Short mmCIF file of C-alpha atoms in Angstrom, two decimals:
data_model
loop_
_atom_site.label_atom_id
_atom_site.label_comp_id
_atom_site.label_asym_id
_atom_site.label_seq_id
_atom_site.Cartn_x
_atom_site.Cartn_y
_atom_site.Cartn_z
CA MET A 13 -30.04 28.32 -12.88
CA SER A 14 -28.59 26.49 -15.87
CA ARG A 15 -26.04 24.84 -13.55
CA GLN A 16 -28.85 23.29 -11.51
CA LYS A 17 -30.65 22.21 -14.67
CA PHE A 18 -27.50 20.61 -15.97
CA LEU A 19 -26.91 18.69 -12.74
CA LEU A 20 -30.55 17.58 -12.58
CA HIS A 21 -30.55 16.32 -16.16
CA PRO A 22 -31.53 12.61 -16.27
CA ALA A 23 -28.28 11.82 -18.09
CA ALA A 24 -26.08 13.46 -15.43
CA LYS A 25 -25.76 10.40 -13.21
CA PRO A 26 -25.14 7.87 -16.00
CA ILE A 27 -22.48 10.17 -17.46
CA LEU A 28 -20.75 10.51 -14.09
CA PHE A 29 -20.95 6.73 -13.68
CA LEU A 30 -19.13 6.20 -16.97
CA ILE A 31 -16.50 8.79 -16.09
CA CYS A 32 -15.83 7.08 -12.78
CA LEU A 33 -15.43 3.80 -14.62
CA LEU A 34 -12.75 5.20 -16.96
CA PRO A 35 -9.70 4.39 -14.80
CA PHE A 36 -10.93 0.82 -14.42
CA SER A 37 -11.60 0.47 -18.15
CA TRP A 38 -8.15 1.86 -18.96
CA LEU A 39 -6.46 -0.61 -16.62
CA ALA A 40 -8.56 -3.54 -17.81
CA TRP A 41 -7.82 -2.69 -21.45
CA ASN A 42 -4.11 -2.63 -20.68
CA VAL A 43 -4.28 -5.96 -18.84
CA VAL A 44 -5.77 -7.49 -22.00
CA GLN A 45 -3.06 -5.84 -24.10
CA ALA A 46 -0.35 -7.09 -21.74
CA GLN A 47 -1.73 -10.64 -21.81
CA MET A 48 -1.65 -10.53 -25.61
CA GLY A 49 1.94 -9.35 -25.53
CA ASN A 50 1.10 -5.91 -26.97
CA ALA A 51 2.46 -2.56 -25.90
CA ASN A 52 0.69 -1.37 -22.75
CA VAL A 53 1.11 1.18 -20.00
CA LEU A 54 1.55 -1.40 -17.26
CA GLY A 55 5.30 -1.69 -17.92
CA ALA A 56 7.74 -4.36 -16.85
CA ASN A 57 5.91 -5.16 -13.61
CA PRO A 58 2.17 -5.15 -14.40
CA ALA A 59 1.22 -6.59 -10.99
CA GLU A 60 2.90 -3.74 -9.13
CA HIS A 61 1.40 -1.20 -11.52
CA LEU A 62 -2.14 -2.52 -10.99
CA ILE A 63 -1.82 -2.72 -7.20
CA ARG A 64 -0.52 0.85 -7.06
CA ALA A 65 -2.95 2.29 -9.61
CA THR A 66 -6.02 0.88 -7.85
CA GLY A 67 -4.66 2.24 -4.55
CA ASP A 68 -4.12 5.67 -6.11
CA TRP A 69 -7.68 5.72 -7.45
CA THR A 70 -9.10 4.74 -4.07
CA LEU A 71 -7.35 7.69 -2.46
CA ARG A 72 -8.45 9.99 -5.28
CA PHE A 73 -12.10 8.99 -4.92
CA ILE A 74 -11.92 9.50 -1.16
CA CYS A 75 -10.65 13.03 -1.83
CA ILE A 76 -13.39 13.60 -4.43
CA VAL A 77 -16.16 12.41 -2.15
CA LEU A 78 -14.83 14.54 0.72
CA ALA A 79 -14.86 17.53 -1.62
CA VAL A 80 -18.59 17.26 -2.40
CA THR A 81 -19.92 18.95 0.74
CA PRO A 82 -17.46 21.88 0.78
CA LEU A 83 -18.11 22.46 -2.93
CA ARG A 84 -21.84 22.24 -2.42
CA VAL A 85 -21.84 24.80 0.38
CA ILE A 86 -19.24 27.19 -1.05
CA SER A 87 -20.75 27.24 -4.54
CA ASN A 88 -24.29 27.15 -3.15
CA THR A 89 -25.19 24.17 -5.36
CA PRO A 90 -27.35 21.84 -3.25
CA THR A 91 -27.91 19.43 -6.19
CA LEU A 92 -24.29 18.28 -5.93
CA ALA A 93 -25.37 16.09 -3.03
CA ARG A 94 -27.10 13.78 -5.52
CA PHE A 95 -23.73 12.47 -6.67
CA ARG A 96 -22.11 11.83 -3.33
CA ARG A 97 -23.34 8.26 -2.89
CA MET A 98 -22.12 7.16 -6.29
CA LEU A 99 -18.69 8.72 -5.71
CA GLY A 100 -18.44 7.03 -2.33
CA LEU A 101 -19.36 3.68 -3.82
CA PHE A 102 -16.67 4.14 -6.46
CA ALA A 103 -14.12 4.68 -3.69
CA TYR A 104 -15.24 1.31 -2.36
CA PHE A 105 -15.14 -0.23 -5.85
CA TYR A 106 -11.50 0.81 -6.27
CA VAL A 107 -10.46 -0.31 -2.79
CA VAL A 108 -11.99 -3.74 -3.49
CA LEU A 109 -9.97 -3.88 -6.72
CA HIS A 110 -6.89 -2.79 -4.75
CA LEU A 111 -7.34 -5.53 -2.16
CA LEU A 112 -8.17 -8.05 -4.88
CA SER A 113 -5.03 -7.17 -6.89
CA TYR A 114 -2.85 -7.53 -3.81
CA SER A 115 -4.49 -10.80 -2.75
CA TRP A 116 -4.26 -12.23 -6.24
CA PHE A 117 -1.05 -10.94 -7.84
CA ASP A 118 1.08 -10.71 -4.70
CA MET A 119 -0.35 -13.47 -2.54
CA GLY A 120 -1.89 -15.94 -5.01
CA PHE A 121 -5.14 -15.91 -2.97
CA ASP A 122 -3.38 -17.86 -0.21
CA ALA A 123 -5.53 -16.96 2.83
CA ALA A 124 -2.95 -18.12 5.37
CA ASP A 125 -0.21 -16.06 3.67
CA ILE A 126 -2.48 -13.02 3.55
CA ALA A 127 -3.37 -13.33 7.25
CA LYS A 128 0.31 -13.64 8.14
CA ASP A 129 1.15 -10.65 5.96
CA ILE A 130 -1.51 -8.47 7.60
CA ALA A 131 -0.15 -9.32 11.02
CA LYS A 132 3.47 -8.83 9.99
CA ARG A 133 3.51 -5.58 8.05
CA PRO A 134 1.97 -2.57 9.81
CA PHE A 135 1.20 -0.67 6.60
CA ILE A 136 -0.78 -3.65 5.29
CA LEU A 137 -2.68 -3.82 8.60
CA VAL A 138 -3.56 -0.12 8.35
CA GLY A 139 -4.69 -0.47 4.75
CA PHE A 140 -6.74 -3.53 5.56
CA SER A 141 -8.38 -1.76 8.54
CA ALA A 142 -9.35 1.13 6.29
CA PHE A 143 -10.98 -1.35 3.90
CA LEU A 144 -12.86 -3.03 6.77
CA LEU A 145 -14.13 0.31 8.05
CA LEU A 146 -15.26 1.37 4.60
CA THR A 147 -17.31 -1.81 4.18
CA PRO A 148 -20.24 -0.89 6.50
CA LEU A 149 -20.42 2.50 4.82
CA ALA A 150 -20.80 0.90 1.41
CA ALA A 151 -23.27 -1.64 2.84
CA THR A 152 -25.54 1.09 4.24
CA SER A 153 -25.46 3.34 1.22
CA PHE A 154 -29.01 2.59 -0.02
CA ASN A 155 -32.10 4.55 1.05
CA ALA A 156 -33.74 1.72 3.00
CA ALA A 157 -30.66 1.50 5.24
CA ILE A 158 -30.87 5.19 6.02
CA LYS A 159 -34.54 4.80 6.91
CA ALA A 160 -33.93 1.69 9.01
CA MET A 161 -31.03 3.23 10.90
CA GLY A 162 -32.48 6.69 11.28
CA ALA A 163 -30.74 9.66 9.68
CA LYS A 164 -28.86 10.64 12.82
CA ARG A 165 -27.26 7.25 13.45
CA TRP A 166 -26.57 6.80 9.75
CA GLN A 167 -24.76 10.12 9.66
CA THR A 168 -22.69 9.24 12.71
CA LEU A 169 -21.65 5.96 11.11
CA HIS A 170 -20.70 7.69 7.88
CA LYS A 171 -18.47 10.14 9.73
CA LEU A 172 -16.09 7.16 9.80
CA VAL A 173 -14.96 8.34 6.38
CA TYR A 174 -12.77 10.96 8.09
CA LEU A 175 -10.92 8.23 9.97
CA ILE A 176 -10.73 6.12 6.81
CA ALA A 177 -9.16 8.99 4.88
CA GLY A 178 -6.53 9.31 7.62
CA LEU A 179 -5.80 5.58 7.61
CA GLY A 180 -5.55 5.52 3.82
CA LEU A 181 -3.08 8.36 3.96
CA LEU A 182 -1.03 6.61 6.67
CA HIS A 183 -1.01 3.43 4.58
CA PHE A 184 0.32 5.35 1.58
CA PHE A 185 2.85 7.26 3.69
CA TRP A 186 4.24 4.08 5.22
CA MET A 187 4.49 2.37 1.87
CA ARG A 188 6.44 5.29 0.43
CA ALA A 189 8.53 5.66 3.60
CA ALA A 190 10.53 2.63 2.50
CA LYS A 191 12.09 4.70 -0.26
CA ASN A 192 11.78 8.17 1.35
CA ASN A 193 9.56 9.13 -1.55
CA PHE A 194 6.99 11.48 -0.04
CA ALA A 195 6.22 14.07 -2.72
CA GLU A 196 2.90 12.51 -3.76
CA VAL A 197 1.96 11.61 -0.20
CA PHE A 198 2.23 15.29 0.74
CA VAL A 199 -0.07 16.30 -2.12
CA TYR A 200 -2.81 13.95 -0.93
CA ALA A 201 -2.20 14.96 2.69
CA ALA A 202 -2.58 18.65 1.80
CA ILE A 203 -5.85 18.01 -0.05
CA ILE A 204 -7.30 15.96 2.81
CA VAL A 205 -6.18 18.50 5.44
CA VAL A 206 -7.93 21.28 3.51
CA LEU A 207 -11.12 19.24 3.08
CA LEU A 208 -11.28 18.17 6.72
CA GLY A 209 -10.06 21.55 7.95
CA TRP A 210 -12.97 23.23 6.20
CA ARG A 211 -15.33 20.98 8.20
CA VAL A 212 -13.64 21.89 11.48
CA MET A 213 -14.00 25.58 10.62
CA GLN A 214 -17.69 25.09 9.80
CA TYR A 215 -18.20 23.28 13.08
CA LEU A 216 -16.47 25.99 15.08
CA ARG A 217 -18.45 28.72 13.34
CA LYS A 218 -21.72 26.95 14.07
CA LYS A 219 -20.69 26.49 17.70
CA ARG A 220 -19.93 30.19 18.02
CA LEU A 221 -23.25 31.16 16.48
CA GLN A 222 -25.06 28.89 18.92
CA LEU A 223 -23.16 30.33 21.88
CA ASN A 224 -23.96 33.82 20.68
CA LYS A 225 -27.63 32.91 20.44
CA ILE A 226 -27.65 31.37 23.92
CA GLY A 227 -25.80 34.39 25.25
CA ARG A 228 -28.31 36.76 23.69
CA SER A 229 -31.31 34.79 24.91
CA GLN A 230 -29.88 34.78 28.43
CA LEU A 231 -29.33 38.51 28.26
CA SER A 232 -32.87 39.15 27.07
CA GLY A 233 -34.26 36.65 29.60
CA LEU B 17 31.43 -4.46 -25.70
CA PRO B 18 31.95 -8.20 -26.11
CA GLY B 19 32.72 -10.37 -23.10
CA GLY B 20 34.53 -13.70 -23.10
CA LYS B 21 33.63 -16.84 -21.20
CA SER B 22 34.08 -16.71 -17.43
CA ALA B 23 35.74 -19.44 -15.39
CA VAL B 24 34.30 -18.11 -12.13
CA SER B 25 31.93 -20.49 -10.31
CA GLY B 26 28.31 -19.29 -10.50
CA ALA B 27 29.17 -16.72 -13.18
CA VAL B 28 26.64 -17.94 -15.74
CA THR B 29 23.12 -18.97 -14.79
CA MET B 30 21.23 -21.01 -17.35
CA GLU B 31 17.94 -19.26 -16.56
CA LYS B 32 15.99 -17.34 -19.19
CA VAL B 33 17.49 -13.89 -19.72
CA THR B 34 15.09 -10.97 -19.07
CA ASP B 35 14.06 -8.88 -22.10
CA TYR B 36 16.44 -6.00 -22.80
CA LYS B 37 13.42 -3.69 -22.98
CA ASP B 38 12.35 -4.51 -19.39
CA VAL B 39 15.90 -4.18 -18.05
CA THR B 40 16.25 -0.73 -19.62
CA SER B 41 12.79 0.66 -18.81
CA TYR B 42 12.26 -0.45 -15.20
CA ASN B 43 15.04 1.00 -13.08
CA ASN B 44 15.76 2.35 -9.65
CA PHE B 45 18.26 5.16 -10.22
CA TYR B 46 17.14 7.96 -7.93
CA GLU B 47 19.51 10.53 -9.41
CA PHE B 48 17.08 10.53 -12.37
CA GLY B 49 13.76 10.28 -10.53
CA THR B 50 11.92 8.10 -8.06
CA ASP B 51 9.53 6.43 -10.50
CA LYS B 52 10.95 3.33 -12.12
CA ALA B 53 10.12 4.69 -15.58
CA ASP B 54 12.02 7.96 -14.84
CA PRO B 55 15.64 6.86 -15.45
CA ALA B 56 14.87 5.68 -19.00
CA LYS B 57 13.24 9.08 -19.66
CA ASN B 58 15.77 11.31 -17.93
CA ALA B 59 19.19 9.64 -18.00
CA HIS B 60 20.05 10.79 -21.53
CA THR B 61 21.50 13.93 -19.93
CA LEU B 62 24.24 11.96 -18.17
CA VAL B 63 27.65 12.74 -19.68
CA THR B 64 29.84 9.63 -19.68
CA LYS B 65 32.72 11.00 -21.79
CA PRO B 66 35.21 11.87 -20.48
CA TRP B 67 34.95 9.75 -17.33
CA SER B 68 37.46 8.82 -14.71
CA VAL B 69 37.43 6.82 -11.51
CA ALA B 70 39.60 7.91 -8.59
CA ILE B 71 41.12 5.22 -6.41
CA GLU B 72 41.69 6.74 -2.98
CA GLY B 73 42.31 6.02 0.67
CA LEU B 74 44.36 3.24 2.16
CA VAL B 75 46.16 2.00 -0.97
CA LYS B 76 49.79 1.92 -2.10
CA GLN B 77 48.85 3.07 -5.61
CA PRO B 78 46.22 5.83 -5.40
CA LYS B 79 45.42 6.84 -8.95
CA SER B 80 42.77 8.29 -11.19
CA TYR B 81 41.92 5.89 -14.01
CA THR B 82 40.37 7.07 -17.24
CA LEU B 83 37.46 4.90 -18.29
CA GLU B 84 39.49 3.65 -21.27
CA ASP B 85 42.34 2.50 -19.02
CA LEU B 86 39.91 0.89 -16.61
CA ILE B 87 38.18 -1.07 -19.38
CA LYS B 88 41.56 -2.38 -20.58
CA LEU B 89 42.79 -3.32 -17.11
CA SER B 90 41.56 -6.91 -17.37
CA PRO B 91 39.80 -9.08 -19.99
CA GLN B 92 36.04 -8.48 -20.18
CA GLU B 93 33.86 -11.45 -19.28
CA GLU B 94 30.17 -12.10 -19.76
CA ARG B 95 28.40 -12.90 -16.47
CA ILE B 96 24.74 -13.91 -16.48
CA TYR B 97 23.52 -13.06 -13.00
CA ARG B 98 20.20 -13.07 -11.21
CA LEU B 99 19.33 -9.59 -9.90
CA ARG B 100 17.06 -9.43 -6.85
CA CYS B 101 15.62 -6.04 -5.90
CA VAL B 102 14.74 -5.34 -2.26
CA GLU B 103 11.24 -4.48 -3.54
CA GLY B 104 10.48 -8.12 -4.32
CA TRP B 105 11.17 -8.44 -8.05
CA SER B 106 14.00 -10.04 -9.96
CA MET B 107 15.62 -10.21 -13.38
CA VAL B 108 18.33 -12.23 -15.16
CA ILE B 109 20.89 -9.99 -16.85
CA PRO B 110 23.98 -10.73 -18.97
CA TRP B 111 26.55 -8.23 -17.69
CA VAL B 112 29.99 -7.51 -19.15
CA GLY B 113 32.94 -6.67 -16.92
CA TYR B 114 35.61 -8.25 -14.78
CA SER B 115 36.03 -9.18 -11.13
CA LEU B 116 36.61 -6.12 -8.97
CA SER B 117 39.43 -8.10 -7.35
CA GLU B 118 41.53 -7.56 -10.51
CA LEU B 119 41.49 -3.81 -9.90
CA ILE B 120 42.02 -4.18 -6.15
CA LYS B 121 45.13 -6.31 -6.70
CA LYS B 122 46.54 -3.62 -9.00
CA VAL B 123 46.11 -0.76 -6.53
CA GLU B 124 47.49 -2.74 -3.56
CA PRO B 125 45.39 -1.89 -0.51
CA LEU B 126 47.27 -1.39 2.77
CA GLY B 127 46.88 -3.96 5.54
CA SER B 128 44.74 -1.45 7.42
CA ALA B 129 42.12 -1.28 4.63
CA LYS B 130 39.02 -3.17 5.80
CA TYR B 131 36.28 -1.73 3.59
CA VAL B 132 35.80 -0.49 0.06
CA GLU B 133 33.49 2.44 -0.59
CA PHE B 134 31.88 3.23 -3.96
CA VAL B 135 30.78 6.78 -4.65
CA THR B 136 28.33 7.58 -7.44
CA GLN B 137 28.51 10.65 -9.64
CA ALA B 138 26.35 13.45 -8.16
CA ASP B 139 26.11 16.24 -10.70
CA PRO B 140 22.92 18.29 -10.34
CA ARG B 141 23.33 19.70 -13.87
CA THR B 142 23.13 16.31 -15.56
CA MET B 143 21.24 14.36 -12.87
CA PRO B 144 17.96 16.20 -12.24
CA PHE B 145 17.06 14.58 -8.91
CA VAL B 146 20.43 15.10 -7.21
CA GLY B 147 19.45 17.77 -4.71
CA SER B 148 16.05 16.27 -3.94
CA ARG B 149 15.68 15.38 -0.28
CA VAL B 150 15.05 11.69 -0.92
CA LEU B 151 18.65 10.69 -0.18
CA ASP B 152 21.84 12.23 1.12
CA TRP B 153 23.89 12.70 -2.09
CA PRO B 154 26.19 11.42 -3.42
CA TYR B 155 24.92 7.85 -3.37
CA VAL B 156 27.44 5.76 -1.43
CA GLU B 157 27.71 2.00 -1.20
CA ALA B 158 30.36 -0.18 0.39
CA LEU B 159 31.64 -3.71 0.93
CA ARG B 160 33.83 -5.47 3.42
CA MET B 161 37.23 -6.18 1.84
CA ASP B 162 36.66 -9.95 1.59
CA GLU B 163 33.31 -9.35 -0.12
CA ALA B 164 34.94 -6.95 -2.57
CA MET B 165 37.63 -9.54 -3.33
CA HIS B 166 35.05 -12.24 -4.10
CA PRO B 167 35.28 -13.18 -7.81
CA LEU B 168 31.50 -12.75 -8.29
CA ALA B 169 31.75 -9.04 -7.37
CA LEU B 170 31.76 -7.57 -10.86
CA LEU B 171 33.11 -4.22 -12.00
CA THR B 172 30.69 -3.76 -14.87
CA PHE B 173 30.97 -1.80 -18.12
CA GLY B 174 28.33 -3.41 -20.31
CA MET B 175 25.29 -5.63 -20.64
CA TYR B 176 23.77 -7.65 -23.47
CA GLY B 177 27.11 -7.35 -25.27
CA GLU B 178 26.87 -3.53 -25.40
CA VAL B 179 28.16 -0.69 -23.27
CA LEU B 180 25.87 0.10 -20.34
CA PRO B 181 22.86 2.28 -21.15
CA ASN B 182 22.84 5.42 -18.99
CA GLN B 183 19.80 4.32 -16.96
CA ASN B 184 21.61 1.12 -15.98
CA GLY B 185 24.58 2.94 -14.45
CA ALA B 186 26.86 3.92 -17.34
CA PRO B 187 29.73 3.96 -17.83
CA VAL B 188 30.88 1.82 -14.90
CA ARG B 189 29.01 0.25 -11.99
CA MET B 190 29.17 -2.61 -9.52
CA VAL B 191 27.07 -5.78 -9.74
CA LEU B 192 26.81 -7.94 -6.60
CA PRO B 193 24.43 -10.77 -7.44
CA TRP B 194 24.04 -12.12 -3.89
CA LYS B 195 22.97 -8.75 -2.47
CA TYR B 196 19.87 -6.63 -3.04
CA GLY B 197 20.18 -4.46 -6.11
CA PHE B 198 20.71 -1.16 -4.30
CA LYS B 199 24.10 -2.39 -3.01
CA SER B 200 25.40 -2.25 -6.58
CA GLY B 201 26.40 1.40 -7.01
CA LYS B 202 25.98 2.95 -10.46
CA SER B 203 27.97 5.53 -12.45
CA ILE B 204 30.93 5.21 -10.07
CA VAL B 205 33.45 8.06 -9.82
CA ARG B 206 35.38 7.12 -6.69
CA ILE B 207 36.51 3.90 -5.03
CA ARG B 208 37.89 4.52 -1.56
CA PHE B 209 39.61 2.07 0.80
CA THR B 210 38.97 2.68 4.51
CA ASP B 211 39.42 1.10 7.91
CA LYS B 212 35.92 2.03 9.17
CA GLU B 213 32.58 0.68 7.98
CA PRO B 214 31.24 3.44 5.69
CA ARG B 215 27.70 4.80 6.14
CA THR B 216 25.88 3.79 2.99
CA ALA B 217 23.11 5.78 1.29
CA TRP B 218 20.06 3.70 2.20
CA ASN B 219 21.44 2.85 5.60
CA LYS B 220 21.69 6.57 6.33
CA ALA B 221 18.13 7.08 5.11
CA ALA B 222 16.58 4.25 7.17
CA ALA B 223 19.05 2.21 9.25
CA GLN B 224 16.38 -0.11 10.68
CA GLU B 225 15.28 -1.09 7.15
CA TYR B 226 18.55 -1.25 5.22
CA GLY B 227 21.52 -2.93 6.85
CA PHE B 228 25.15 -2.66 5.78
CA TYR B 229 25.25 -6.18 4.37
CA SER B 230 21.83 -6.36 2.67
CA ASN B 231 22.44 -9.91 1.49
CA VAL B 232 19.43 -11.48 -0.19
CA ASN B 233 17.82 -13.44 2.61
CA PRO B 234 14.32 -14.95 2.41
CA ASN B 235 14.27 -15.39 6.21
CA VAL B 236 14.73 -11.74 7.13
CA ASP B 237 11.84 -9.56 6.00
CA HIS B 238 11.96 -5.92 5.14
CA PRO B 239 9.16 -4.04 6.98
CA ARG B 240 7.56 -3.03 3.66
CA TRP B 241 8.31 -6.03 1.45
CA SER B 242 8.28 -9.72 2.20
CA GLN B 243 11.61 -11.17 1.16
CA ALA B 244 10.40 -14.78 1.07
CA THR B 245 9.21 -14.52 -2.52
CA GLU B 246 9.86 -12.52 -5.67
CA ARG B 247 8.35 -11.84 -9.07
CA ARG B 248 10.61 -12.54 -12.06
CA ILE B 249 10.02 -9.64 -14.44
CA GLY B 250 8.58 -10.65 -17.80
CA GLU B 251 8.39 -14.29 -16.87
CA ASP B 252 6.17 -14.85 -13.84
CA GLY B 253 2.74 -14.01 -15.24
CA LEU B 254 0.37 -11.49 -13.71
CA PHE B 255 -1.84 -14.24 -12.35
CA ALA B 256 0.91 -16.60 -11.18
CA LYS B 257 2.06 -16.77 -7.59
CA LYS B 258 5.49 -15.32 -6.88
CA ARG B 259 8.50 -17.64 -6.81
CA LYS B 260 10.51 -18.46 -3.69
CA THR B 261 13.57 -16.34 -3.04
CA LEU B 262 16.81 -18.29 -2.51
CA MET B 263 19.36 -17.68 0.25
CA PHE B 264 22.05 -15.29 -1.04
CA ASN B 265 19.95 -15.16 -4.22
CA GLY B 266 21.07 -18.69 -5.08
CA TYR B 267 24.78 -17.93 -4.66
CA GLU B 268 25.11 -19.55 -1.23
CA ALA B 269 27.62 -22.16 -2.46
CA GLN B 270 29.89 -19.37 -3.68
CA VAL B 271 29.53 -16.68 -1.00
CA GLY B 272 28.20 -18.50 2.07
CA GLN B 273 31.63 -18.86 3.68
CA LEU B 274 32.06 -15.06 3.75
CA TYR B 275 29.38 -14.94 6.46
CA ALA B 276 30.14 -18.13 8.38
CA GLY B 277 29.36 -17.67 12.06
CA MET B 278 27.61 -14.33 11.57
CA ASP B 279 24.09 -13.73 12.91
CA LEU B 280 22.39 -12.78 9.65
CA LYS B 281 19.26 -11.56 11.47
CA LYS B 282 21.37 -8.98 13.28
CA ASN B 283 23.74 -8.27 10.40
CA PHE B 284 20.99 -7.92 7.83
#
């Protein structure tokens, strides 16, 4: 049970927190370097790099958070559930940075321009909708919210993450469609299909078990 | 490759020239990869010697020019042009070359020739992404004859006083400063004169997004990128708002008459 002990260690959460913060720290460090005129990884178009990198990390964290439950069940490691909230909140952290980078670097925080842009470009609308849908999930991530809402309703609300993953993927696909550049989109799509497909399989298996049980009880009754 | 002064109107903008490093490390050249850092990494495999350009189709003098002959065909001029990419960024680049019209006059197109097609080298051995399904290779671009004859349309052999780096389309490419960057074919091996409008590479890939003309036009948006504004690479800071894009990329006085009476929303 050393795996369980390791995951229950008081330092486990702070360490994971710092790991999740690494992409942000790396980008922030390079922004400082770029502003000072030093060599950096942001390249000739730092604005574009930051908008894309924060988008990539949002999608990655959505994949990571969707992987928690399958991993927990398959590896029989219930303690993994402790980390799900933090991972989900990091997905929200990176999507906020993504939206902020776009609003700032591309649109100069001009609210009217942003509103027009959302209405005009379908892939921006889809991305923005995914952000809006993710907001109530982040807002109800603390224990008191679960208690206030009741576990059942809370769970139903948080199933929205499946839709959000799909919208995020569509947003990415549409952005890349402009240049027919789908290789990366397909990688993310494959990961999300596997993670959601596993849930469908679980659901169907449970359904079958229930039907079997009902069938048996009817037979015996 | 030194270039002399140009007498062509609009040939030299006084704007700040973009850093050589940015111009050679941030490229769209899909034969070498889809990431803009890829061409600088991968294009060293391109073989530019020997090189020849075949002039074909509806001309009196069809001929294959060696690169050396083509360079000597007319005096080299330095042209400092704005470059506007369809993705919403721009640069200012000092190119070296001469007006394509000099070559066209030499090869004497027939009266029936209405369009000029430019075909890019497509060699899977030296260009690692030729064969990927991103585009239908080879990369093809084209102009209407009057556009091709416009003195700003530059047959380009160098930049920053040197021969073209591979990632920028060595050894010979087109530069059309009033059109989005992708109209300017790179590493050209064939120039063909035709009577029908050629299907161009990006138009074949997504006709509703990339029109034949693809003139820079702030009033006609691309579905993915707003064309009203642009970011000047290396100059417009990270935290500054983008600058306004000009009609025909600021070359309206020179090229506007080519499109007089045309509906530019329809012929985008």
